[in-house]
Short mmCIF file of C-alpha atoms in Angstrom, two decimals:
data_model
loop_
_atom_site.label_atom_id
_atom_site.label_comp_id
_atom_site.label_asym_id
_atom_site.label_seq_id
_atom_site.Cartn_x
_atom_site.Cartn_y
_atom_site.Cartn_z
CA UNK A 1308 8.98 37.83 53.33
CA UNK A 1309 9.43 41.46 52.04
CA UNK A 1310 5.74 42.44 51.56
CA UNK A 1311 5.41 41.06 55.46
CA UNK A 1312 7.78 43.23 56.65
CA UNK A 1313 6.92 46.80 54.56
CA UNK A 1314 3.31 46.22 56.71
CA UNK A 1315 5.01 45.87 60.03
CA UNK A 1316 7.17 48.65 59.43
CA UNK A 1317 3.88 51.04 58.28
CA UNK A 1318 2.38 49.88 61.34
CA UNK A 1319 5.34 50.92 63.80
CA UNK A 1320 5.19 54.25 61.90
CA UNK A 1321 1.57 54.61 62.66
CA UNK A 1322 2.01 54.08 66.39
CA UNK A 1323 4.78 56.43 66.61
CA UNK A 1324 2.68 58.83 64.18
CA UNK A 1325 -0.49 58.54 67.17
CA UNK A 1326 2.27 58.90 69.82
CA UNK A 1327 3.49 62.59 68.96
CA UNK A 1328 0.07 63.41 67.99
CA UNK A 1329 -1.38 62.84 71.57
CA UNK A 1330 2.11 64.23 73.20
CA UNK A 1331 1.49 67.24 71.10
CA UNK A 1332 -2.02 67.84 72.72
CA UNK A 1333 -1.87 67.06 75.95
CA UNK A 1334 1.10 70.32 75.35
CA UNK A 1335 -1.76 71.86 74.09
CA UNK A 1336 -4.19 71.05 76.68
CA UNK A 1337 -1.52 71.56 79.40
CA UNK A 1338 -1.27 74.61 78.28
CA UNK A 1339 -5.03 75.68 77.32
CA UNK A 1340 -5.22 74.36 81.48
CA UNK A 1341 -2.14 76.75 82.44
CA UNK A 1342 -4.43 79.29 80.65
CA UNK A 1343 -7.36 78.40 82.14
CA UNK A 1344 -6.07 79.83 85.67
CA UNK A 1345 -5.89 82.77 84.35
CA UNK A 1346 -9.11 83.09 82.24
CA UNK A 1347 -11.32 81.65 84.39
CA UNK A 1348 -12.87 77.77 84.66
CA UNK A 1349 -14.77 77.14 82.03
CA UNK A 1350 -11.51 77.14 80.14
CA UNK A 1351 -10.42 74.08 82.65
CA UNK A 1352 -13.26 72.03 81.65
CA UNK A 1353 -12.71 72.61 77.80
CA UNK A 1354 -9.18 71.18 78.31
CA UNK A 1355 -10.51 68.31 80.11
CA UNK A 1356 -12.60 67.27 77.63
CA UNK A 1357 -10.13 67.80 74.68
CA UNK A 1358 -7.99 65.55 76.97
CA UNK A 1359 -10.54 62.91 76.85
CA UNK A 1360 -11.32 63.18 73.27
CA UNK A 1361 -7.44 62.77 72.64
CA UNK A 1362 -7.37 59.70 75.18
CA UNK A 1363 -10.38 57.97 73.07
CA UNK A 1364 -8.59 58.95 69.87
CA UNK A 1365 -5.44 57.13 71.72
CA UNK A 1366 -7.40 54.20 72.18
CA UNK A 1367 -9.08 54.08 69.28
CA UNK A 1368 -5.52 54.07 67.59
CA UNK A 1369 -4.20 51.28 69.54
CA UNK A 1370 -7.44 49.29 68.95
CA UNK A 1371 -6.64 49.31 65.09
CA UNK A 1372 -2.89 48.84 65.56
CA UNK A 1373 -3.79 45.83 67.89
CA UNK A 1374 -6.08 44.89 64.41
CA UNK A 1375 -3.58 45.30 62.30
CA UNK A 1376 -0.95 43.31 63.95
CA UNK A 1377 -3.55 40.43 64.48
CA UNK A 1378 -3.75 40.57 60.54
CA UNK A 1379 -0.36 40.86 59.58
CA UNK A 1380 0.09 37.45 62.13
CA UNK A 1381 -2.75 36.16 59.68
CA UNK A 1382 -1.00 36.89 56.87
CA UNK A 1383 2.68 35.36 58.18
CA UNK A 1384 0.19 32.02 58.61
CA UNK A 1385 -1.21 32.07 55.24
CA UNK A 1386 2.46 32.83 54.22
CA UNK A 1387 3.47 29.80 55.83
CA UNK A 1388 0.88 27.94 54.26
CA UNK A 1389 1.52 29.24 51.07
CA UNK A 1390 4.74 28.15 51.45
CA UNK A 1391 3.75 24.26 52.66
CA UNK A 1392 1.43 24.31 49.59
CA UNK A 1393 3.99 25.44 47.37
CA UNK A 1394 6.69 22.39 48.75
CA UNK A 1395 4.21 20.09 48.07
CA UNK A 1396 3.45 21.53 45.04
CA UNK A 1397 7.22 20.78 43.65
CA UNK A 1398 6.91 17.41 45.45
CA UNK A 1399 3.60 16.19 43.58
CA UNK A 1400 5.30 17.62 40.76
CA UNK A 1401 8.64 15.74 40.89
CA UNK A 1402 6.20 12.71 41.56
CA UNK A 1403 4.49 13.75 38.42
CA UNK A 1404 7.08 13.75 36.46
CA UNK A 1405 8.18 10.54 37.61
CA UNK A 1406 5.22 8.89 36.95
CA UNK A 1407 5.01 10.35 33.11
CA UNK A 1408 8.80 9.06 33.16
CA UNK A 1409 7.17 5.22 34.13
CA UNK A 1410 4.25 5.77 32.08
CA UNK A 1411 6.32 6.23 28.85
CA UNK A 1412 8.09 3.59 29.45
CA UNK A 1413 5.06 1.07 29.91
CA UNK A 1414 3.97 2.57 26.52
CA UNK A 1415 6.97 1.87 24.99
CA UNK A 1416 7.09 -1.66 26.27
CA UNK A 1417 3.52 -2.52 24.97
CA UNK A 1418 4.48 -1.04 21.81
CA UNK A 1419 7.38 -3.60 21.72
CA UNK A 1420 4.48 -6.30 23.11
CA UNK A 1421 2.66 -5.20 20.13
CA UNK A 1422 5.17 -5.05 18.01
CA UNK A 1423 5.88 -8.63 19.03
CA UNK A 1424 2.35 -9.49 19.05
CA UNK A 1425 1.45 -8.59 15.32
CA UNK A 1426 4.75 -10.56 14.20
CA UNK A 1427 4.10 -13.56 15.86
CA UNK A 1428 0.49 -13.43 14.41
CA UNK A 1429 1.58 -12.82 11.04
CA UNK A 1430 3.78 -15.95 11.51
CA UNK A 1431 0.82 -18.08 13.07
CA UNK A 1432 -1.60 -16.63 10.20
CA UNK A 1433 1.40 -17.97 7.68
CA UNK A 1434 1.68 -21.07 9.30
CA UNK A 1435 -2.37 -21.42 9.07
CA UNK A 1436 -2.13 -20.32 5.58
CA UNK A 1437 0.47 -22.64 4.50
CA UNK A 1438 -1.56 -25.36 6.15
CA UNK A 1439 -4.96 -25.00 4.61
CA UNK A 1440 -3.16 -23.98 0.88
CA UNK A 1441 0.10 -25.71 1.10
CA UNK A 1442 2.80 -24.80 -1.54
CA UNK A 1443 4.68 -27.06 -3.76
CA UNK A 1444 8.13 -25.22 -3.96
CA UNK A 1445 9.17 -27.51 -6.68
CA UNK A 1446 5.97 -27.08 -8.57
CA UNK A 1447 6.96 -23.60 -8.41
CA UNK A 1448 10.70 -23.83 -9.53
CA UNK A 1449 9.21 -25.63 -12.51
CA UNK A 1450 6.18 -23.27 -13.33
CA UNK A 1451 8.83 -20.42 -13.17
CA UNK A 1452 10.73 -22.75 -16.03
CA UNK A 1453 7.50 -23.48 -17.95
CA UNK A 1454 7.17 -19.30 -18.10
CA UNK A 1455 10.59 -18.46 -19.46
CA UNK A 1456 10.57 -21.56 -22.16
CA UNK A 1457 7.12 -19.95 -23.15
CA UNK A 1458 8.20 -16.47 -23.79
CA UNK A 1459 11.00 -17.50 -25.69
CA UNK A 1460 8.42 -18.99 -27.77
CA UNK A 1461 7.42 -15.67 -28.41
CA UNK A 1462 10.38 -13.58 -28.72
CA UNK A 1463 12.48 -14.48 -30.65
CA UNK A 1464 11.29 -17.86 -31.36
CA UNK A 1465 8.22 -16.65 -33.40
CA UNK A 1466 9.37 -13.66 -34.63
CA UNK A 1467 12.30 -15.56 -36.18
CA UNK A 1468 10.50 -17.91 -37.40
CA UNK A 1469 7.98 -15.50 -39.24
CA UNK A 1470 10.83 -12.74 -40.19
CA UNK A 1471 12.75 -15.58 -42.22
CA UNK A 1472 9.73 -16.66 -44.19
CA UNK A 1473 8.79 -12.75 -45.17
CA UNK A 1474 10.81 -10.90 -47.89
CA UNK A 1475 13.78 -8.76 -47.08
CA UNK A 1476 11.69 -5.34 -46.79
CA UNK A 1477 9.18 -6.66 -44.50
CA UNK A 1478 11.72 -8.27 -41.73
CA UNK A 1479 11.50 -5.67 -39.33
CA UNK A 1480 7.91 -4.78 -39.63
CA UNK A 1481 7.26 -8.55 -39.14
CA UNK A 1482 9.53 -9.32 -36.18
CA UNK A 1483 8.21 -6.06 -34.57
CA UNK A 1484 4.74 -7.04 -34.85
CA UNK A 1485 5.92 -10.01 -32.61
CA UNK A 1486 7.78 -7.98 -30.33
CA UNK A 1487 5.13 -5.45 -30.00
CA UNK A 1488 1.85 -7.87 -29.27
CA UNK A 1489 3.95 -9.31 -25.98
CA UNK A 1490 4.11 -5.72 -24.99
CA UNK A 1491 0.38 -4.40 -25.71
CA UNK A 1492 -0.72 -8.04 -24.89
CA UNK A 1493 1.26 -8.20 -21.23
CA UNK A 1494 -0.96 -4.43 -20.64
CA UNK A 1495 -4.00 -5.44 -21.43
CA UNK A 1496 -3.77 -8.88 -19.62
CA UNK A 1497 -2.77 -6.76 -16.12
CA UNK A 1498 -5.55 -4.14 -16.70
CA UNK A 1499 -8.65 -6.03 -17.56
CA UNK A 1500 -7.63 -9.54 -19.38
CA UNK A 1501 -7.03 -11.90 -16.54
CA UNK A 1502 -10.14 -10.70 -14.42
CA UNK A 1503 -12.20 -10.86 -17.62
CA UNK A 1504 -10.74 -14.81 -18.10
CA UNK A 1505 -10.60 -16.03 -14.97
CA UNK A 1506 -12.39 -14.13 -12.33
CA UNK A 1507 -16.10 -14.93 -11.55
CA UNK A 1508 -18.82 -13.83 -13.88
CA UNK A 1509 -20.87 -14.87 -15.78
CA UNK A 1510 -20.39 -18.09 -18.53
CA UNK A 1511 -19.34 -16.01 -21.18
CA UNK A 1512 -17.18 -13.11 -19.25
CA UNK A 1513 -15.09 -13.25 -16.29
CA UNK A 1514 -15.76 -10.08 -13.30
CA UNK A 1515 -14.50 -6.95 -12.76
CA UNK A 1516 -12.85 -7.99 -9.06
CA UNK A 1517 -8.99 -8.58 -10.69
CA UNK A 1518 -8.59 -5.25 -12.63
CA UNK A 1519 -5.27 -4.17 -12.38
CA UNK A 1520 -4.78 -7.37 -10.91
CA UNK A 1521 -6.34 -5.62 -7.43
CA UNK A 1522 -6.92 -8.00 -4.42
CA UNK A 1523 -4.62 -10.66 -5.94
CA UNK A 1524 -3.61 -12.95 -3.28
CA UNK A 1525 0.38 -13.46 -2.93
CA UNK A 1526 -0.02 -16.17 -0.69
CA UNK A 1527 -2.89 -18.35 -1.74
CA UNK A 1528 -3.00 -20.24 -5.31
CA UNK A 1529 -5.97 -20.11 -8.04
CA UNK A 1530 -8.63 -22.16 -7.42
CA UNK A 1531 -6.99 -24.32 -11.06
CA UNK A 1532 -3.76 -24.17 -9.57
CA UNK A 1533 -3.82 -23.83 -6.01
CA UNK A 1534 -0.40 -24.97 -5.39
CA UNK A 1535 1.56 -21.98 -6.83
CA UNK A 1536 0.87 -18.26 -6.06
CA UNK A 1537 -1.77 -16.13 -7.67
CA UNK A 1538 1.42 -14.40 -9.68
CA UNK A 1539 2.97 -17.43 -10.88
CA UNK A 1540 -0.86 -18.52 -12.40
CA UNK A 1541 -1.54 -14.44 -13.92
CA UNK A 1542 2.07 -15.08 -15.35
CA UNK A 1543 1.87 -18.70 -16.86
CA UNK A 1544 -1.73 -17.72 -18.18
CA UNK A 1545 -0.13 -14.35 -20.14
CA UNK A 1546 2.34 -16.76 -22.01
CA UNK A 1547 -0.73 -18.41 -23.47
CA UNK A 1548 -2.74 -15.10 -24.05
CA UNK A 1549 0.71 -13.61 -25.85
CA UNK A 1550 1.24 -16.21 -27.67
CA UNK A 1551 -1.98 -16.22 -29.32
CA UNK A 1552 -2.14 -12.86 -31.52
CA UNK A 1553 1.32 -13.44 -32.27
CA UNK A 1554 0.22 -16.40 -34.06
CA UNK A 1555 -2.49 -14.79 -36.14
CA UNK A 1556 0.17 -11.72 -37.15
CA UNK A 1557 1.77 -14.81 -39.00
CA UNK A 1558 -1.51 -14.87 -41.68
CA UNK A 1559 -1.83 -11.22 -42.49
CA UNK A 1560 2.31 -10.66 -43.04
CA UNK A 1561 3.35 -7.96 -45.63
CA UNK A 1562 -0.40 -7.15 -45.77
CA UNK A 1563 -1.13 -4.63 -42.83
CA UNK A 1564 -0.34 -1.56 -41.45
CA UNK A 1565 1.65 -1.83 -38.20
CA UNK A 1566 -1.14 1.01 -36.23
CA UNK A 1567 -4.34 -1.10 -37.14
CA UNK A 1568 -2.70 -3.85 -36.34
CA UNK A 1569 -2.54 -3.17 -32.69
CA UNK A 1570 -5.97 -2.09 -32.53
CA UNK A 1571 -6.93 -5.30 -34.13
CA UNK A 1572 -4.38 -7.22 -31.69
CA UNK A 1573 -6.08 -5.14 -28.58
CA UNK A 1574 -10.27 -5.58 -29.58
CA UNK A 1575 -9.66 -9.24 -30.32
CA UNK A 1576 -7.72 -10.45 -27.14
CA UNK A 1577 -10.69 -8.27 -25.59
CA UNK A 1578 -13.41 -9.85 -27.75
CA UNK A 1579 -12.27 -13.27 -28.67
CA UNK A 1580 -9.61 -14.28 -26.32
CA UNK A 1581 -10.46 -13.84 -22.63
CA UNK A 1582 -14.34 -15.22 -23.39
CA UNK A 1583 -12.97 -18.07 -24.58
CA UNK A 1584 -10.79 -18.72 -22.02
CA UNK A 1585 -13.21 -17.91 -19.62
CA UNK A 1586 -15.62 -20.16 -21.43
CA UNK A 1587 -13.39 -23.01 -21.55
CA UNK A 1588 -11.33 -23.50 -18.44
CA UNK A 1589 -12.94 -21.31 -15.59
CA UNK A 1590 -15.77 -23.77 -14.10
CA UNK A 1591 -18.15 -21.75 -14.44
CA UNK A 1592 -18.02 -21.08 -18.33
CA UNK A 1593 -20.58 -22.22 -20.69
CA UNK A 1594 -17.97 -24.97 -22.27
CA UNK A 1595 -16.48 -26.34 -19.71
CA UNK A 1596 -19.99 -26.85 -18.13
CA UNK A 1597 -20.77 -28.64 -20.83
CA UNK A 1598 -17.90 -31.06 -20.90
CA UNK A 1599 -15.29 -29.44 -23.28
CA UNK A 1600 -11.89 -30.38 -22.55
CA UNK A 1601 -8.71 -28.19 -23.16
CA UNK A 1602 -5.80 -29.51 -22.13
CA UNK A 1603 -3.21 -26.88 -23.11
CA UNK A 1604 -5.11 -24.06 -25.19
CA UNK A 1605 -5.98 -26.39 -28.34
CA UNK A 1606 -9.59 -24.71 -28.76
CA UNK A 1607 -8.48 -21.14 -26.84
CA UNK A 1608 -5.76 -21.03 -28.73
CA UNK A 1609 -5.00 -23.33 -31.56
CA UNK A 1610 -8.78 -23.36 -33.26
CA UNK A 1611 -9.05 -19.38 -32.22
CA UNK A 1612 -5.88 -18.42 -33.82
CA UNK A 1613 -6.30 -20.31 -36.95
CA UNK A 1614 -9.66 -19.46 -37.96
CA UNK A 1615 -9.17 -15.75 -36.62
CA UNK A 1616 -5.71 -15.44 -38.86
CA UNK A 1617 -7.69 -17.06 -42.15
CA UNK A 1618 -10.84 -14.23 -41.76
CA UNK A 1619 -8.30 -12.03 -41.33
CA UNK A 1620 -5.89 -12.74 -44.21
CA UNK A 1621 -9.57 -12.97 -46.67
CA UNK A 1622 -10.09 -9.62 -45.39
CA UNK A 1623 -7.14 -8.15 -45.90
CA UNK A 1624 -6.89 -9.51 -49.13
CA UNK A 1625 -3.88 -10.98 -51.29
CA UNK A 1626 -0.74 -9.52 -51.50
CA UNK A 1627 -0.03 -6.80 -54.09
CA UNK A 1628 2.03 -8.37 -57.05
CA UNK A 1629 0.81 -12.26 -56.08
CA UNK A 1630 1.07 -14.26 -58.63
CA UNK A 1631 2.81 -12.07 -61.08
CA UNK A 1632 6.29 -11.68 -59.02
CA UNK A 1633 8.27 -14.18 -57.24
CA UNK A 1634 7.81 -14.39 -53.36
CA UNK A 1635 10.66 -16.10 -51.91
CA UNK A 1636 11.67 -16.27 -48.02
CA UNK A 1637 14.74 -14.19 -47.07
CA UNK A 1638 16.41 -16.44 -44.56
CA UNK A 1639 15.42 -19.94 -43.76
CA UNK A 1640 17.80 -20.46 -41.23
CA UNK A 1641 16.37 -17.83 -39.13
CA UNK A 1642 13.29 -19.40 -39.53
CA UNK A 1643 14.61 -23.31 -39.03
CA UNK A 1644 16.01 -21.40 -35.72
CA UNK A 1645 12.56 -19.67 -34.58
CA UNK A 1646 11.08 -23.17 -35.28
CA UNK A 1647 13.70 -24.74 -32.82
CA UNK A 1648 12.91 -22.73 -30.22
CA UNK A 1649 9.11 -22.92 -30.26
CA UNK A 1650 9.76 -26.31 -30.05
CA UNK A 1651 11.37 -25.65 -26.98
CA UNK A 1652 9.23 -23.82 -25.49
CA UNK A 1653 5.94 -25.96 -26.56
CA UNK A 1654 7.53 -28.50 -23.99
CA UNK A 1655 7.18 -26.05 -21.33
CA UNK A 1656 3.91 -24.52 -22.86
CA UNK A 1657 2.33 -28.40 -22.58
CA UNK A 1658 4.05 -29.55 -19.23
CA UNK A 1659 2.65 -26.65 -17.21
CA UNK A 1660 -0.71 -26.70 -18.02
CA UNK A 1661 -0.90 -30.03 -16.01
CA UNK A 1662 -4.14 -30.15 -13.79
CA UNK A 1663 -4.18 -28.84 -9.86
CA UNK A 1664 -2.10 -32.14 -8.31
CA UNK A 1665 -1.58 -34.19 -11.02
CA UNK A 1666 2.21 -33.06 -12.23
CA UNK A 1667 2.29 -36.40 -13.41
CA UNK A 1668 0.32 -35.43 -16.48
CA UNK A 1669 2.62 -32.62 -17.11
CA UNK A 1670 5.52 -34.90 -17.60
CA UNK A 1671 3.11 -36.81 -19.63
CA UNK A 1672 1.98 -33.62 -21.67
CA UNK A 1673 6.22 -33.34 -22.25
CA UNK A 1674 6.82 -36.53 -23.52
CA UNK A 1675 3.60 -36.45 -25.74
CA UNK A 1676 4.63 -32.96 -26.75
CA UNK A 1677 8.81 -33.87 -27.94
CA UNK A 1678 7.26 -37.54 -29.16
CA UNK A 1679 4.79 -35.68 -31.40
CA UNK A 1680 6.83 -32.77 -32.58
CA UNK A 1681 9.78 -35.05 -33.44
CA UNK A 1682 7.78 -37.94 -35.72
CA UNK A 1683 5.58 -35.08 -37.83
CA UNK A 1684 9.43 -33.36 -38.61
CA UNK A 1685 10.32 -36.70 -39.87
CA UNK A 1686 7.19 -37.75 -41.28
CA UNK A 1687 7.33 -34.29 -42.72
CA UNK A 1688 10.80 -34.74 -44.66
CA UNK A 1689 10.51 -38.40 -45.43
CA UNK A 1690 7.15 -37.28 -47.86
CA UNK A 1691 9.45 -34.24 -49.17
CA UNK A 1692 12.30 -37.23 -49.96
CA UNK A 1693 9.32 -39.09 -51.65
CA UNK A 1694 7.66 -36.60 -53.58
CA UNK A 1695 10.61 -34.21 -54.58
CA UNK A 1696 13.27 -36.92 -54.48
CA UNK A 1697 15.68 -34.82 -51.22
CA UNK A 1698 14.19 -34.06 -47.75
#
């Protein structure tokens, strides 16, 4: 290599440098000696030893040159070594890289593996699941009916059936107060309704572990309806808890305010509603522990919405002009239509709220339900055709 070669040549320099420095003195002394014959011998034995002095100084010189050369052989072995080292430098290198190269691709594979791994025991833990909580895909399919028929009962059954029976000006405040309560209702049952009626407590109020419907399972059923998805159950259960206030708006029509109304709506399905359903179908309410049966919401709802809408209509207070003007209904047809379709929907209201495995009393609540709704109509306009003489 270069820097190799720069020290050889400054060595040859310094052995040619020591060369004409000795020639040049032994000139010198030949001539101090040429001298000396004619100045006497004393000048003869100063050359001599100047000679000897320049022959150590010789020697001395190769010495160090002979030094030199030994380490500038040195340093063309380490060179070499260097240069050994530095081949199998690149080769543990390229072996290096080759190994990262296999290594990545091991990762990747157990990635896959894993990949493959937390599918298959997703699929075992479904299998397991659907096992130990097995799911009734018809009971579903007609659950998901049941919901639909009940929110019709809602909108627009009921608030066709209550905007017929009010006077022209109060139609829209009337059917909105319908319309409104599913919304506010459907908010509060997500946020704290459902956990407060059918989570664990206490015997009076449901817990606090299905706010905002958090940690509700998508896979497993209610323990009152485990053969349908949590959803399906929050979902069938907000028909009845809509359903509800929309009744009592029925008692105080014409007669409040559409604001207080909703504040009303909100502290009552808060205060009344969810302990009562709590009370009355979660097992660990007071009323249920003490034997009080509830097939389809005929305490929760029926009793609750009746004697809530009569304190409220005595606190409200009559209408203005009762008694002195004439209150007639604006359309009856709207209301003979609203009618029809809570009809409808009270089949699907009844038939879902069969017990956990027993869809046979479901189909029994449905007959019951079209049996019973169908004789009082007739009963009811065979007494009209009696007392007023046309049914």
């Amino acid at each position: 290599s270069w820097p190799v070669r720069c020290i050889f040549g400054v060595l040859i320099l310094a052995h040619l440098a020591a060369n004409a420095a000795v020639s040049e003195k032994s000139e010198q002394a030949e001539n101090v000696v040429g001298g000396c014959t004619h100045e006497g011998g004393e000048r003869v034995l100063l050359a001599i030893g100047v000679e000897d002095q320049l022959r150590r100084e010789v020697e001395d010189r190769d010495v160090q040159i002979r030094r030199l050369e030994a380490r500038l052989r040195s340093l063309e072995d380490v060179e070499k070594k260097v240069t050994e080292l530095e081949a199998k430098f690149n080769s543990h290198r390229a072996d290096t890289q080759t190994l990262n190269t296999t290594v990545k691709g091991i990762e990747q594979v157990l990635k896959r593996q894993e990949s493959q791994d937390l599918a298959m025991q997703d699929t075992v833990q479904g299998i397991v699941s659907s096992l130990e909580n097995p799911m009734d895909t018809g009971e579903m399919a007609f659950m998901f009916n049941c919901i639909m028929n009940m929110l019709m009962m809602t909108i627009p059954g009921l608030a066709l059936f209550y905007g017929g029976l009010v006077r022209m000006q109060n139609v829209l405040s009337t059917v909105m107060q319908s319309f409104s309560i599913c919304c506010l209702i459907t908010v509060l049952w997500v946020t704290v309704g459902y956990s407060l009626s059918f989570a664990e407590g206490s015997p009076v109020f449901g817990g606090s572990s299905r706010f905002w419907l958090v940690g509700m399972d998508m896979t497993h059923g209610h323990p009152l309806k485990p053969e349908v998805p949590e959803p399906v159950f929050v979902l069938f259960n907000l028909m009845f808890a809509i359903i509800t206030p929309a009744l009592i708006s029925g008692a105080f029509a014409d007669r409040m305010k559409f604001g207080p109304m909703l504040l009303f709506i909100a502290l009552w399905h808060v205060l009344v509603y969810c302990p009562l359903a709590h009370a009355s179908w979660h097992p660990e309410g007071f009323l249920h522990d003490h034997g009080v049966l509830d097939f389809a919401g005929g305490n929760v709802i029926h009793v609750a919405a009746g004697i809530s809408g009569l304190v409220a209509s005595i606190m409200v207070g009559k209408r203005i002009g009762f008694g002195l003007e004439t209150f007639h209904a604006h359309n009856m047809l709207l209301s003979v239509l609203g009618a029809s379709l809570l009809w409808v929907g009270w089949l699907g209201f009844n038939g879902g709220s069969f017990p956990a495995g027993k869809m046979h009393l479901g189909a029994l609540a449905m007959l019951n339900t079209q049996i019973a709704g169908a004789t009082a109509s007739l009963s009811w306009m065979v007494t009209e055709w009696i007392i007023r003489k046309r049914p």
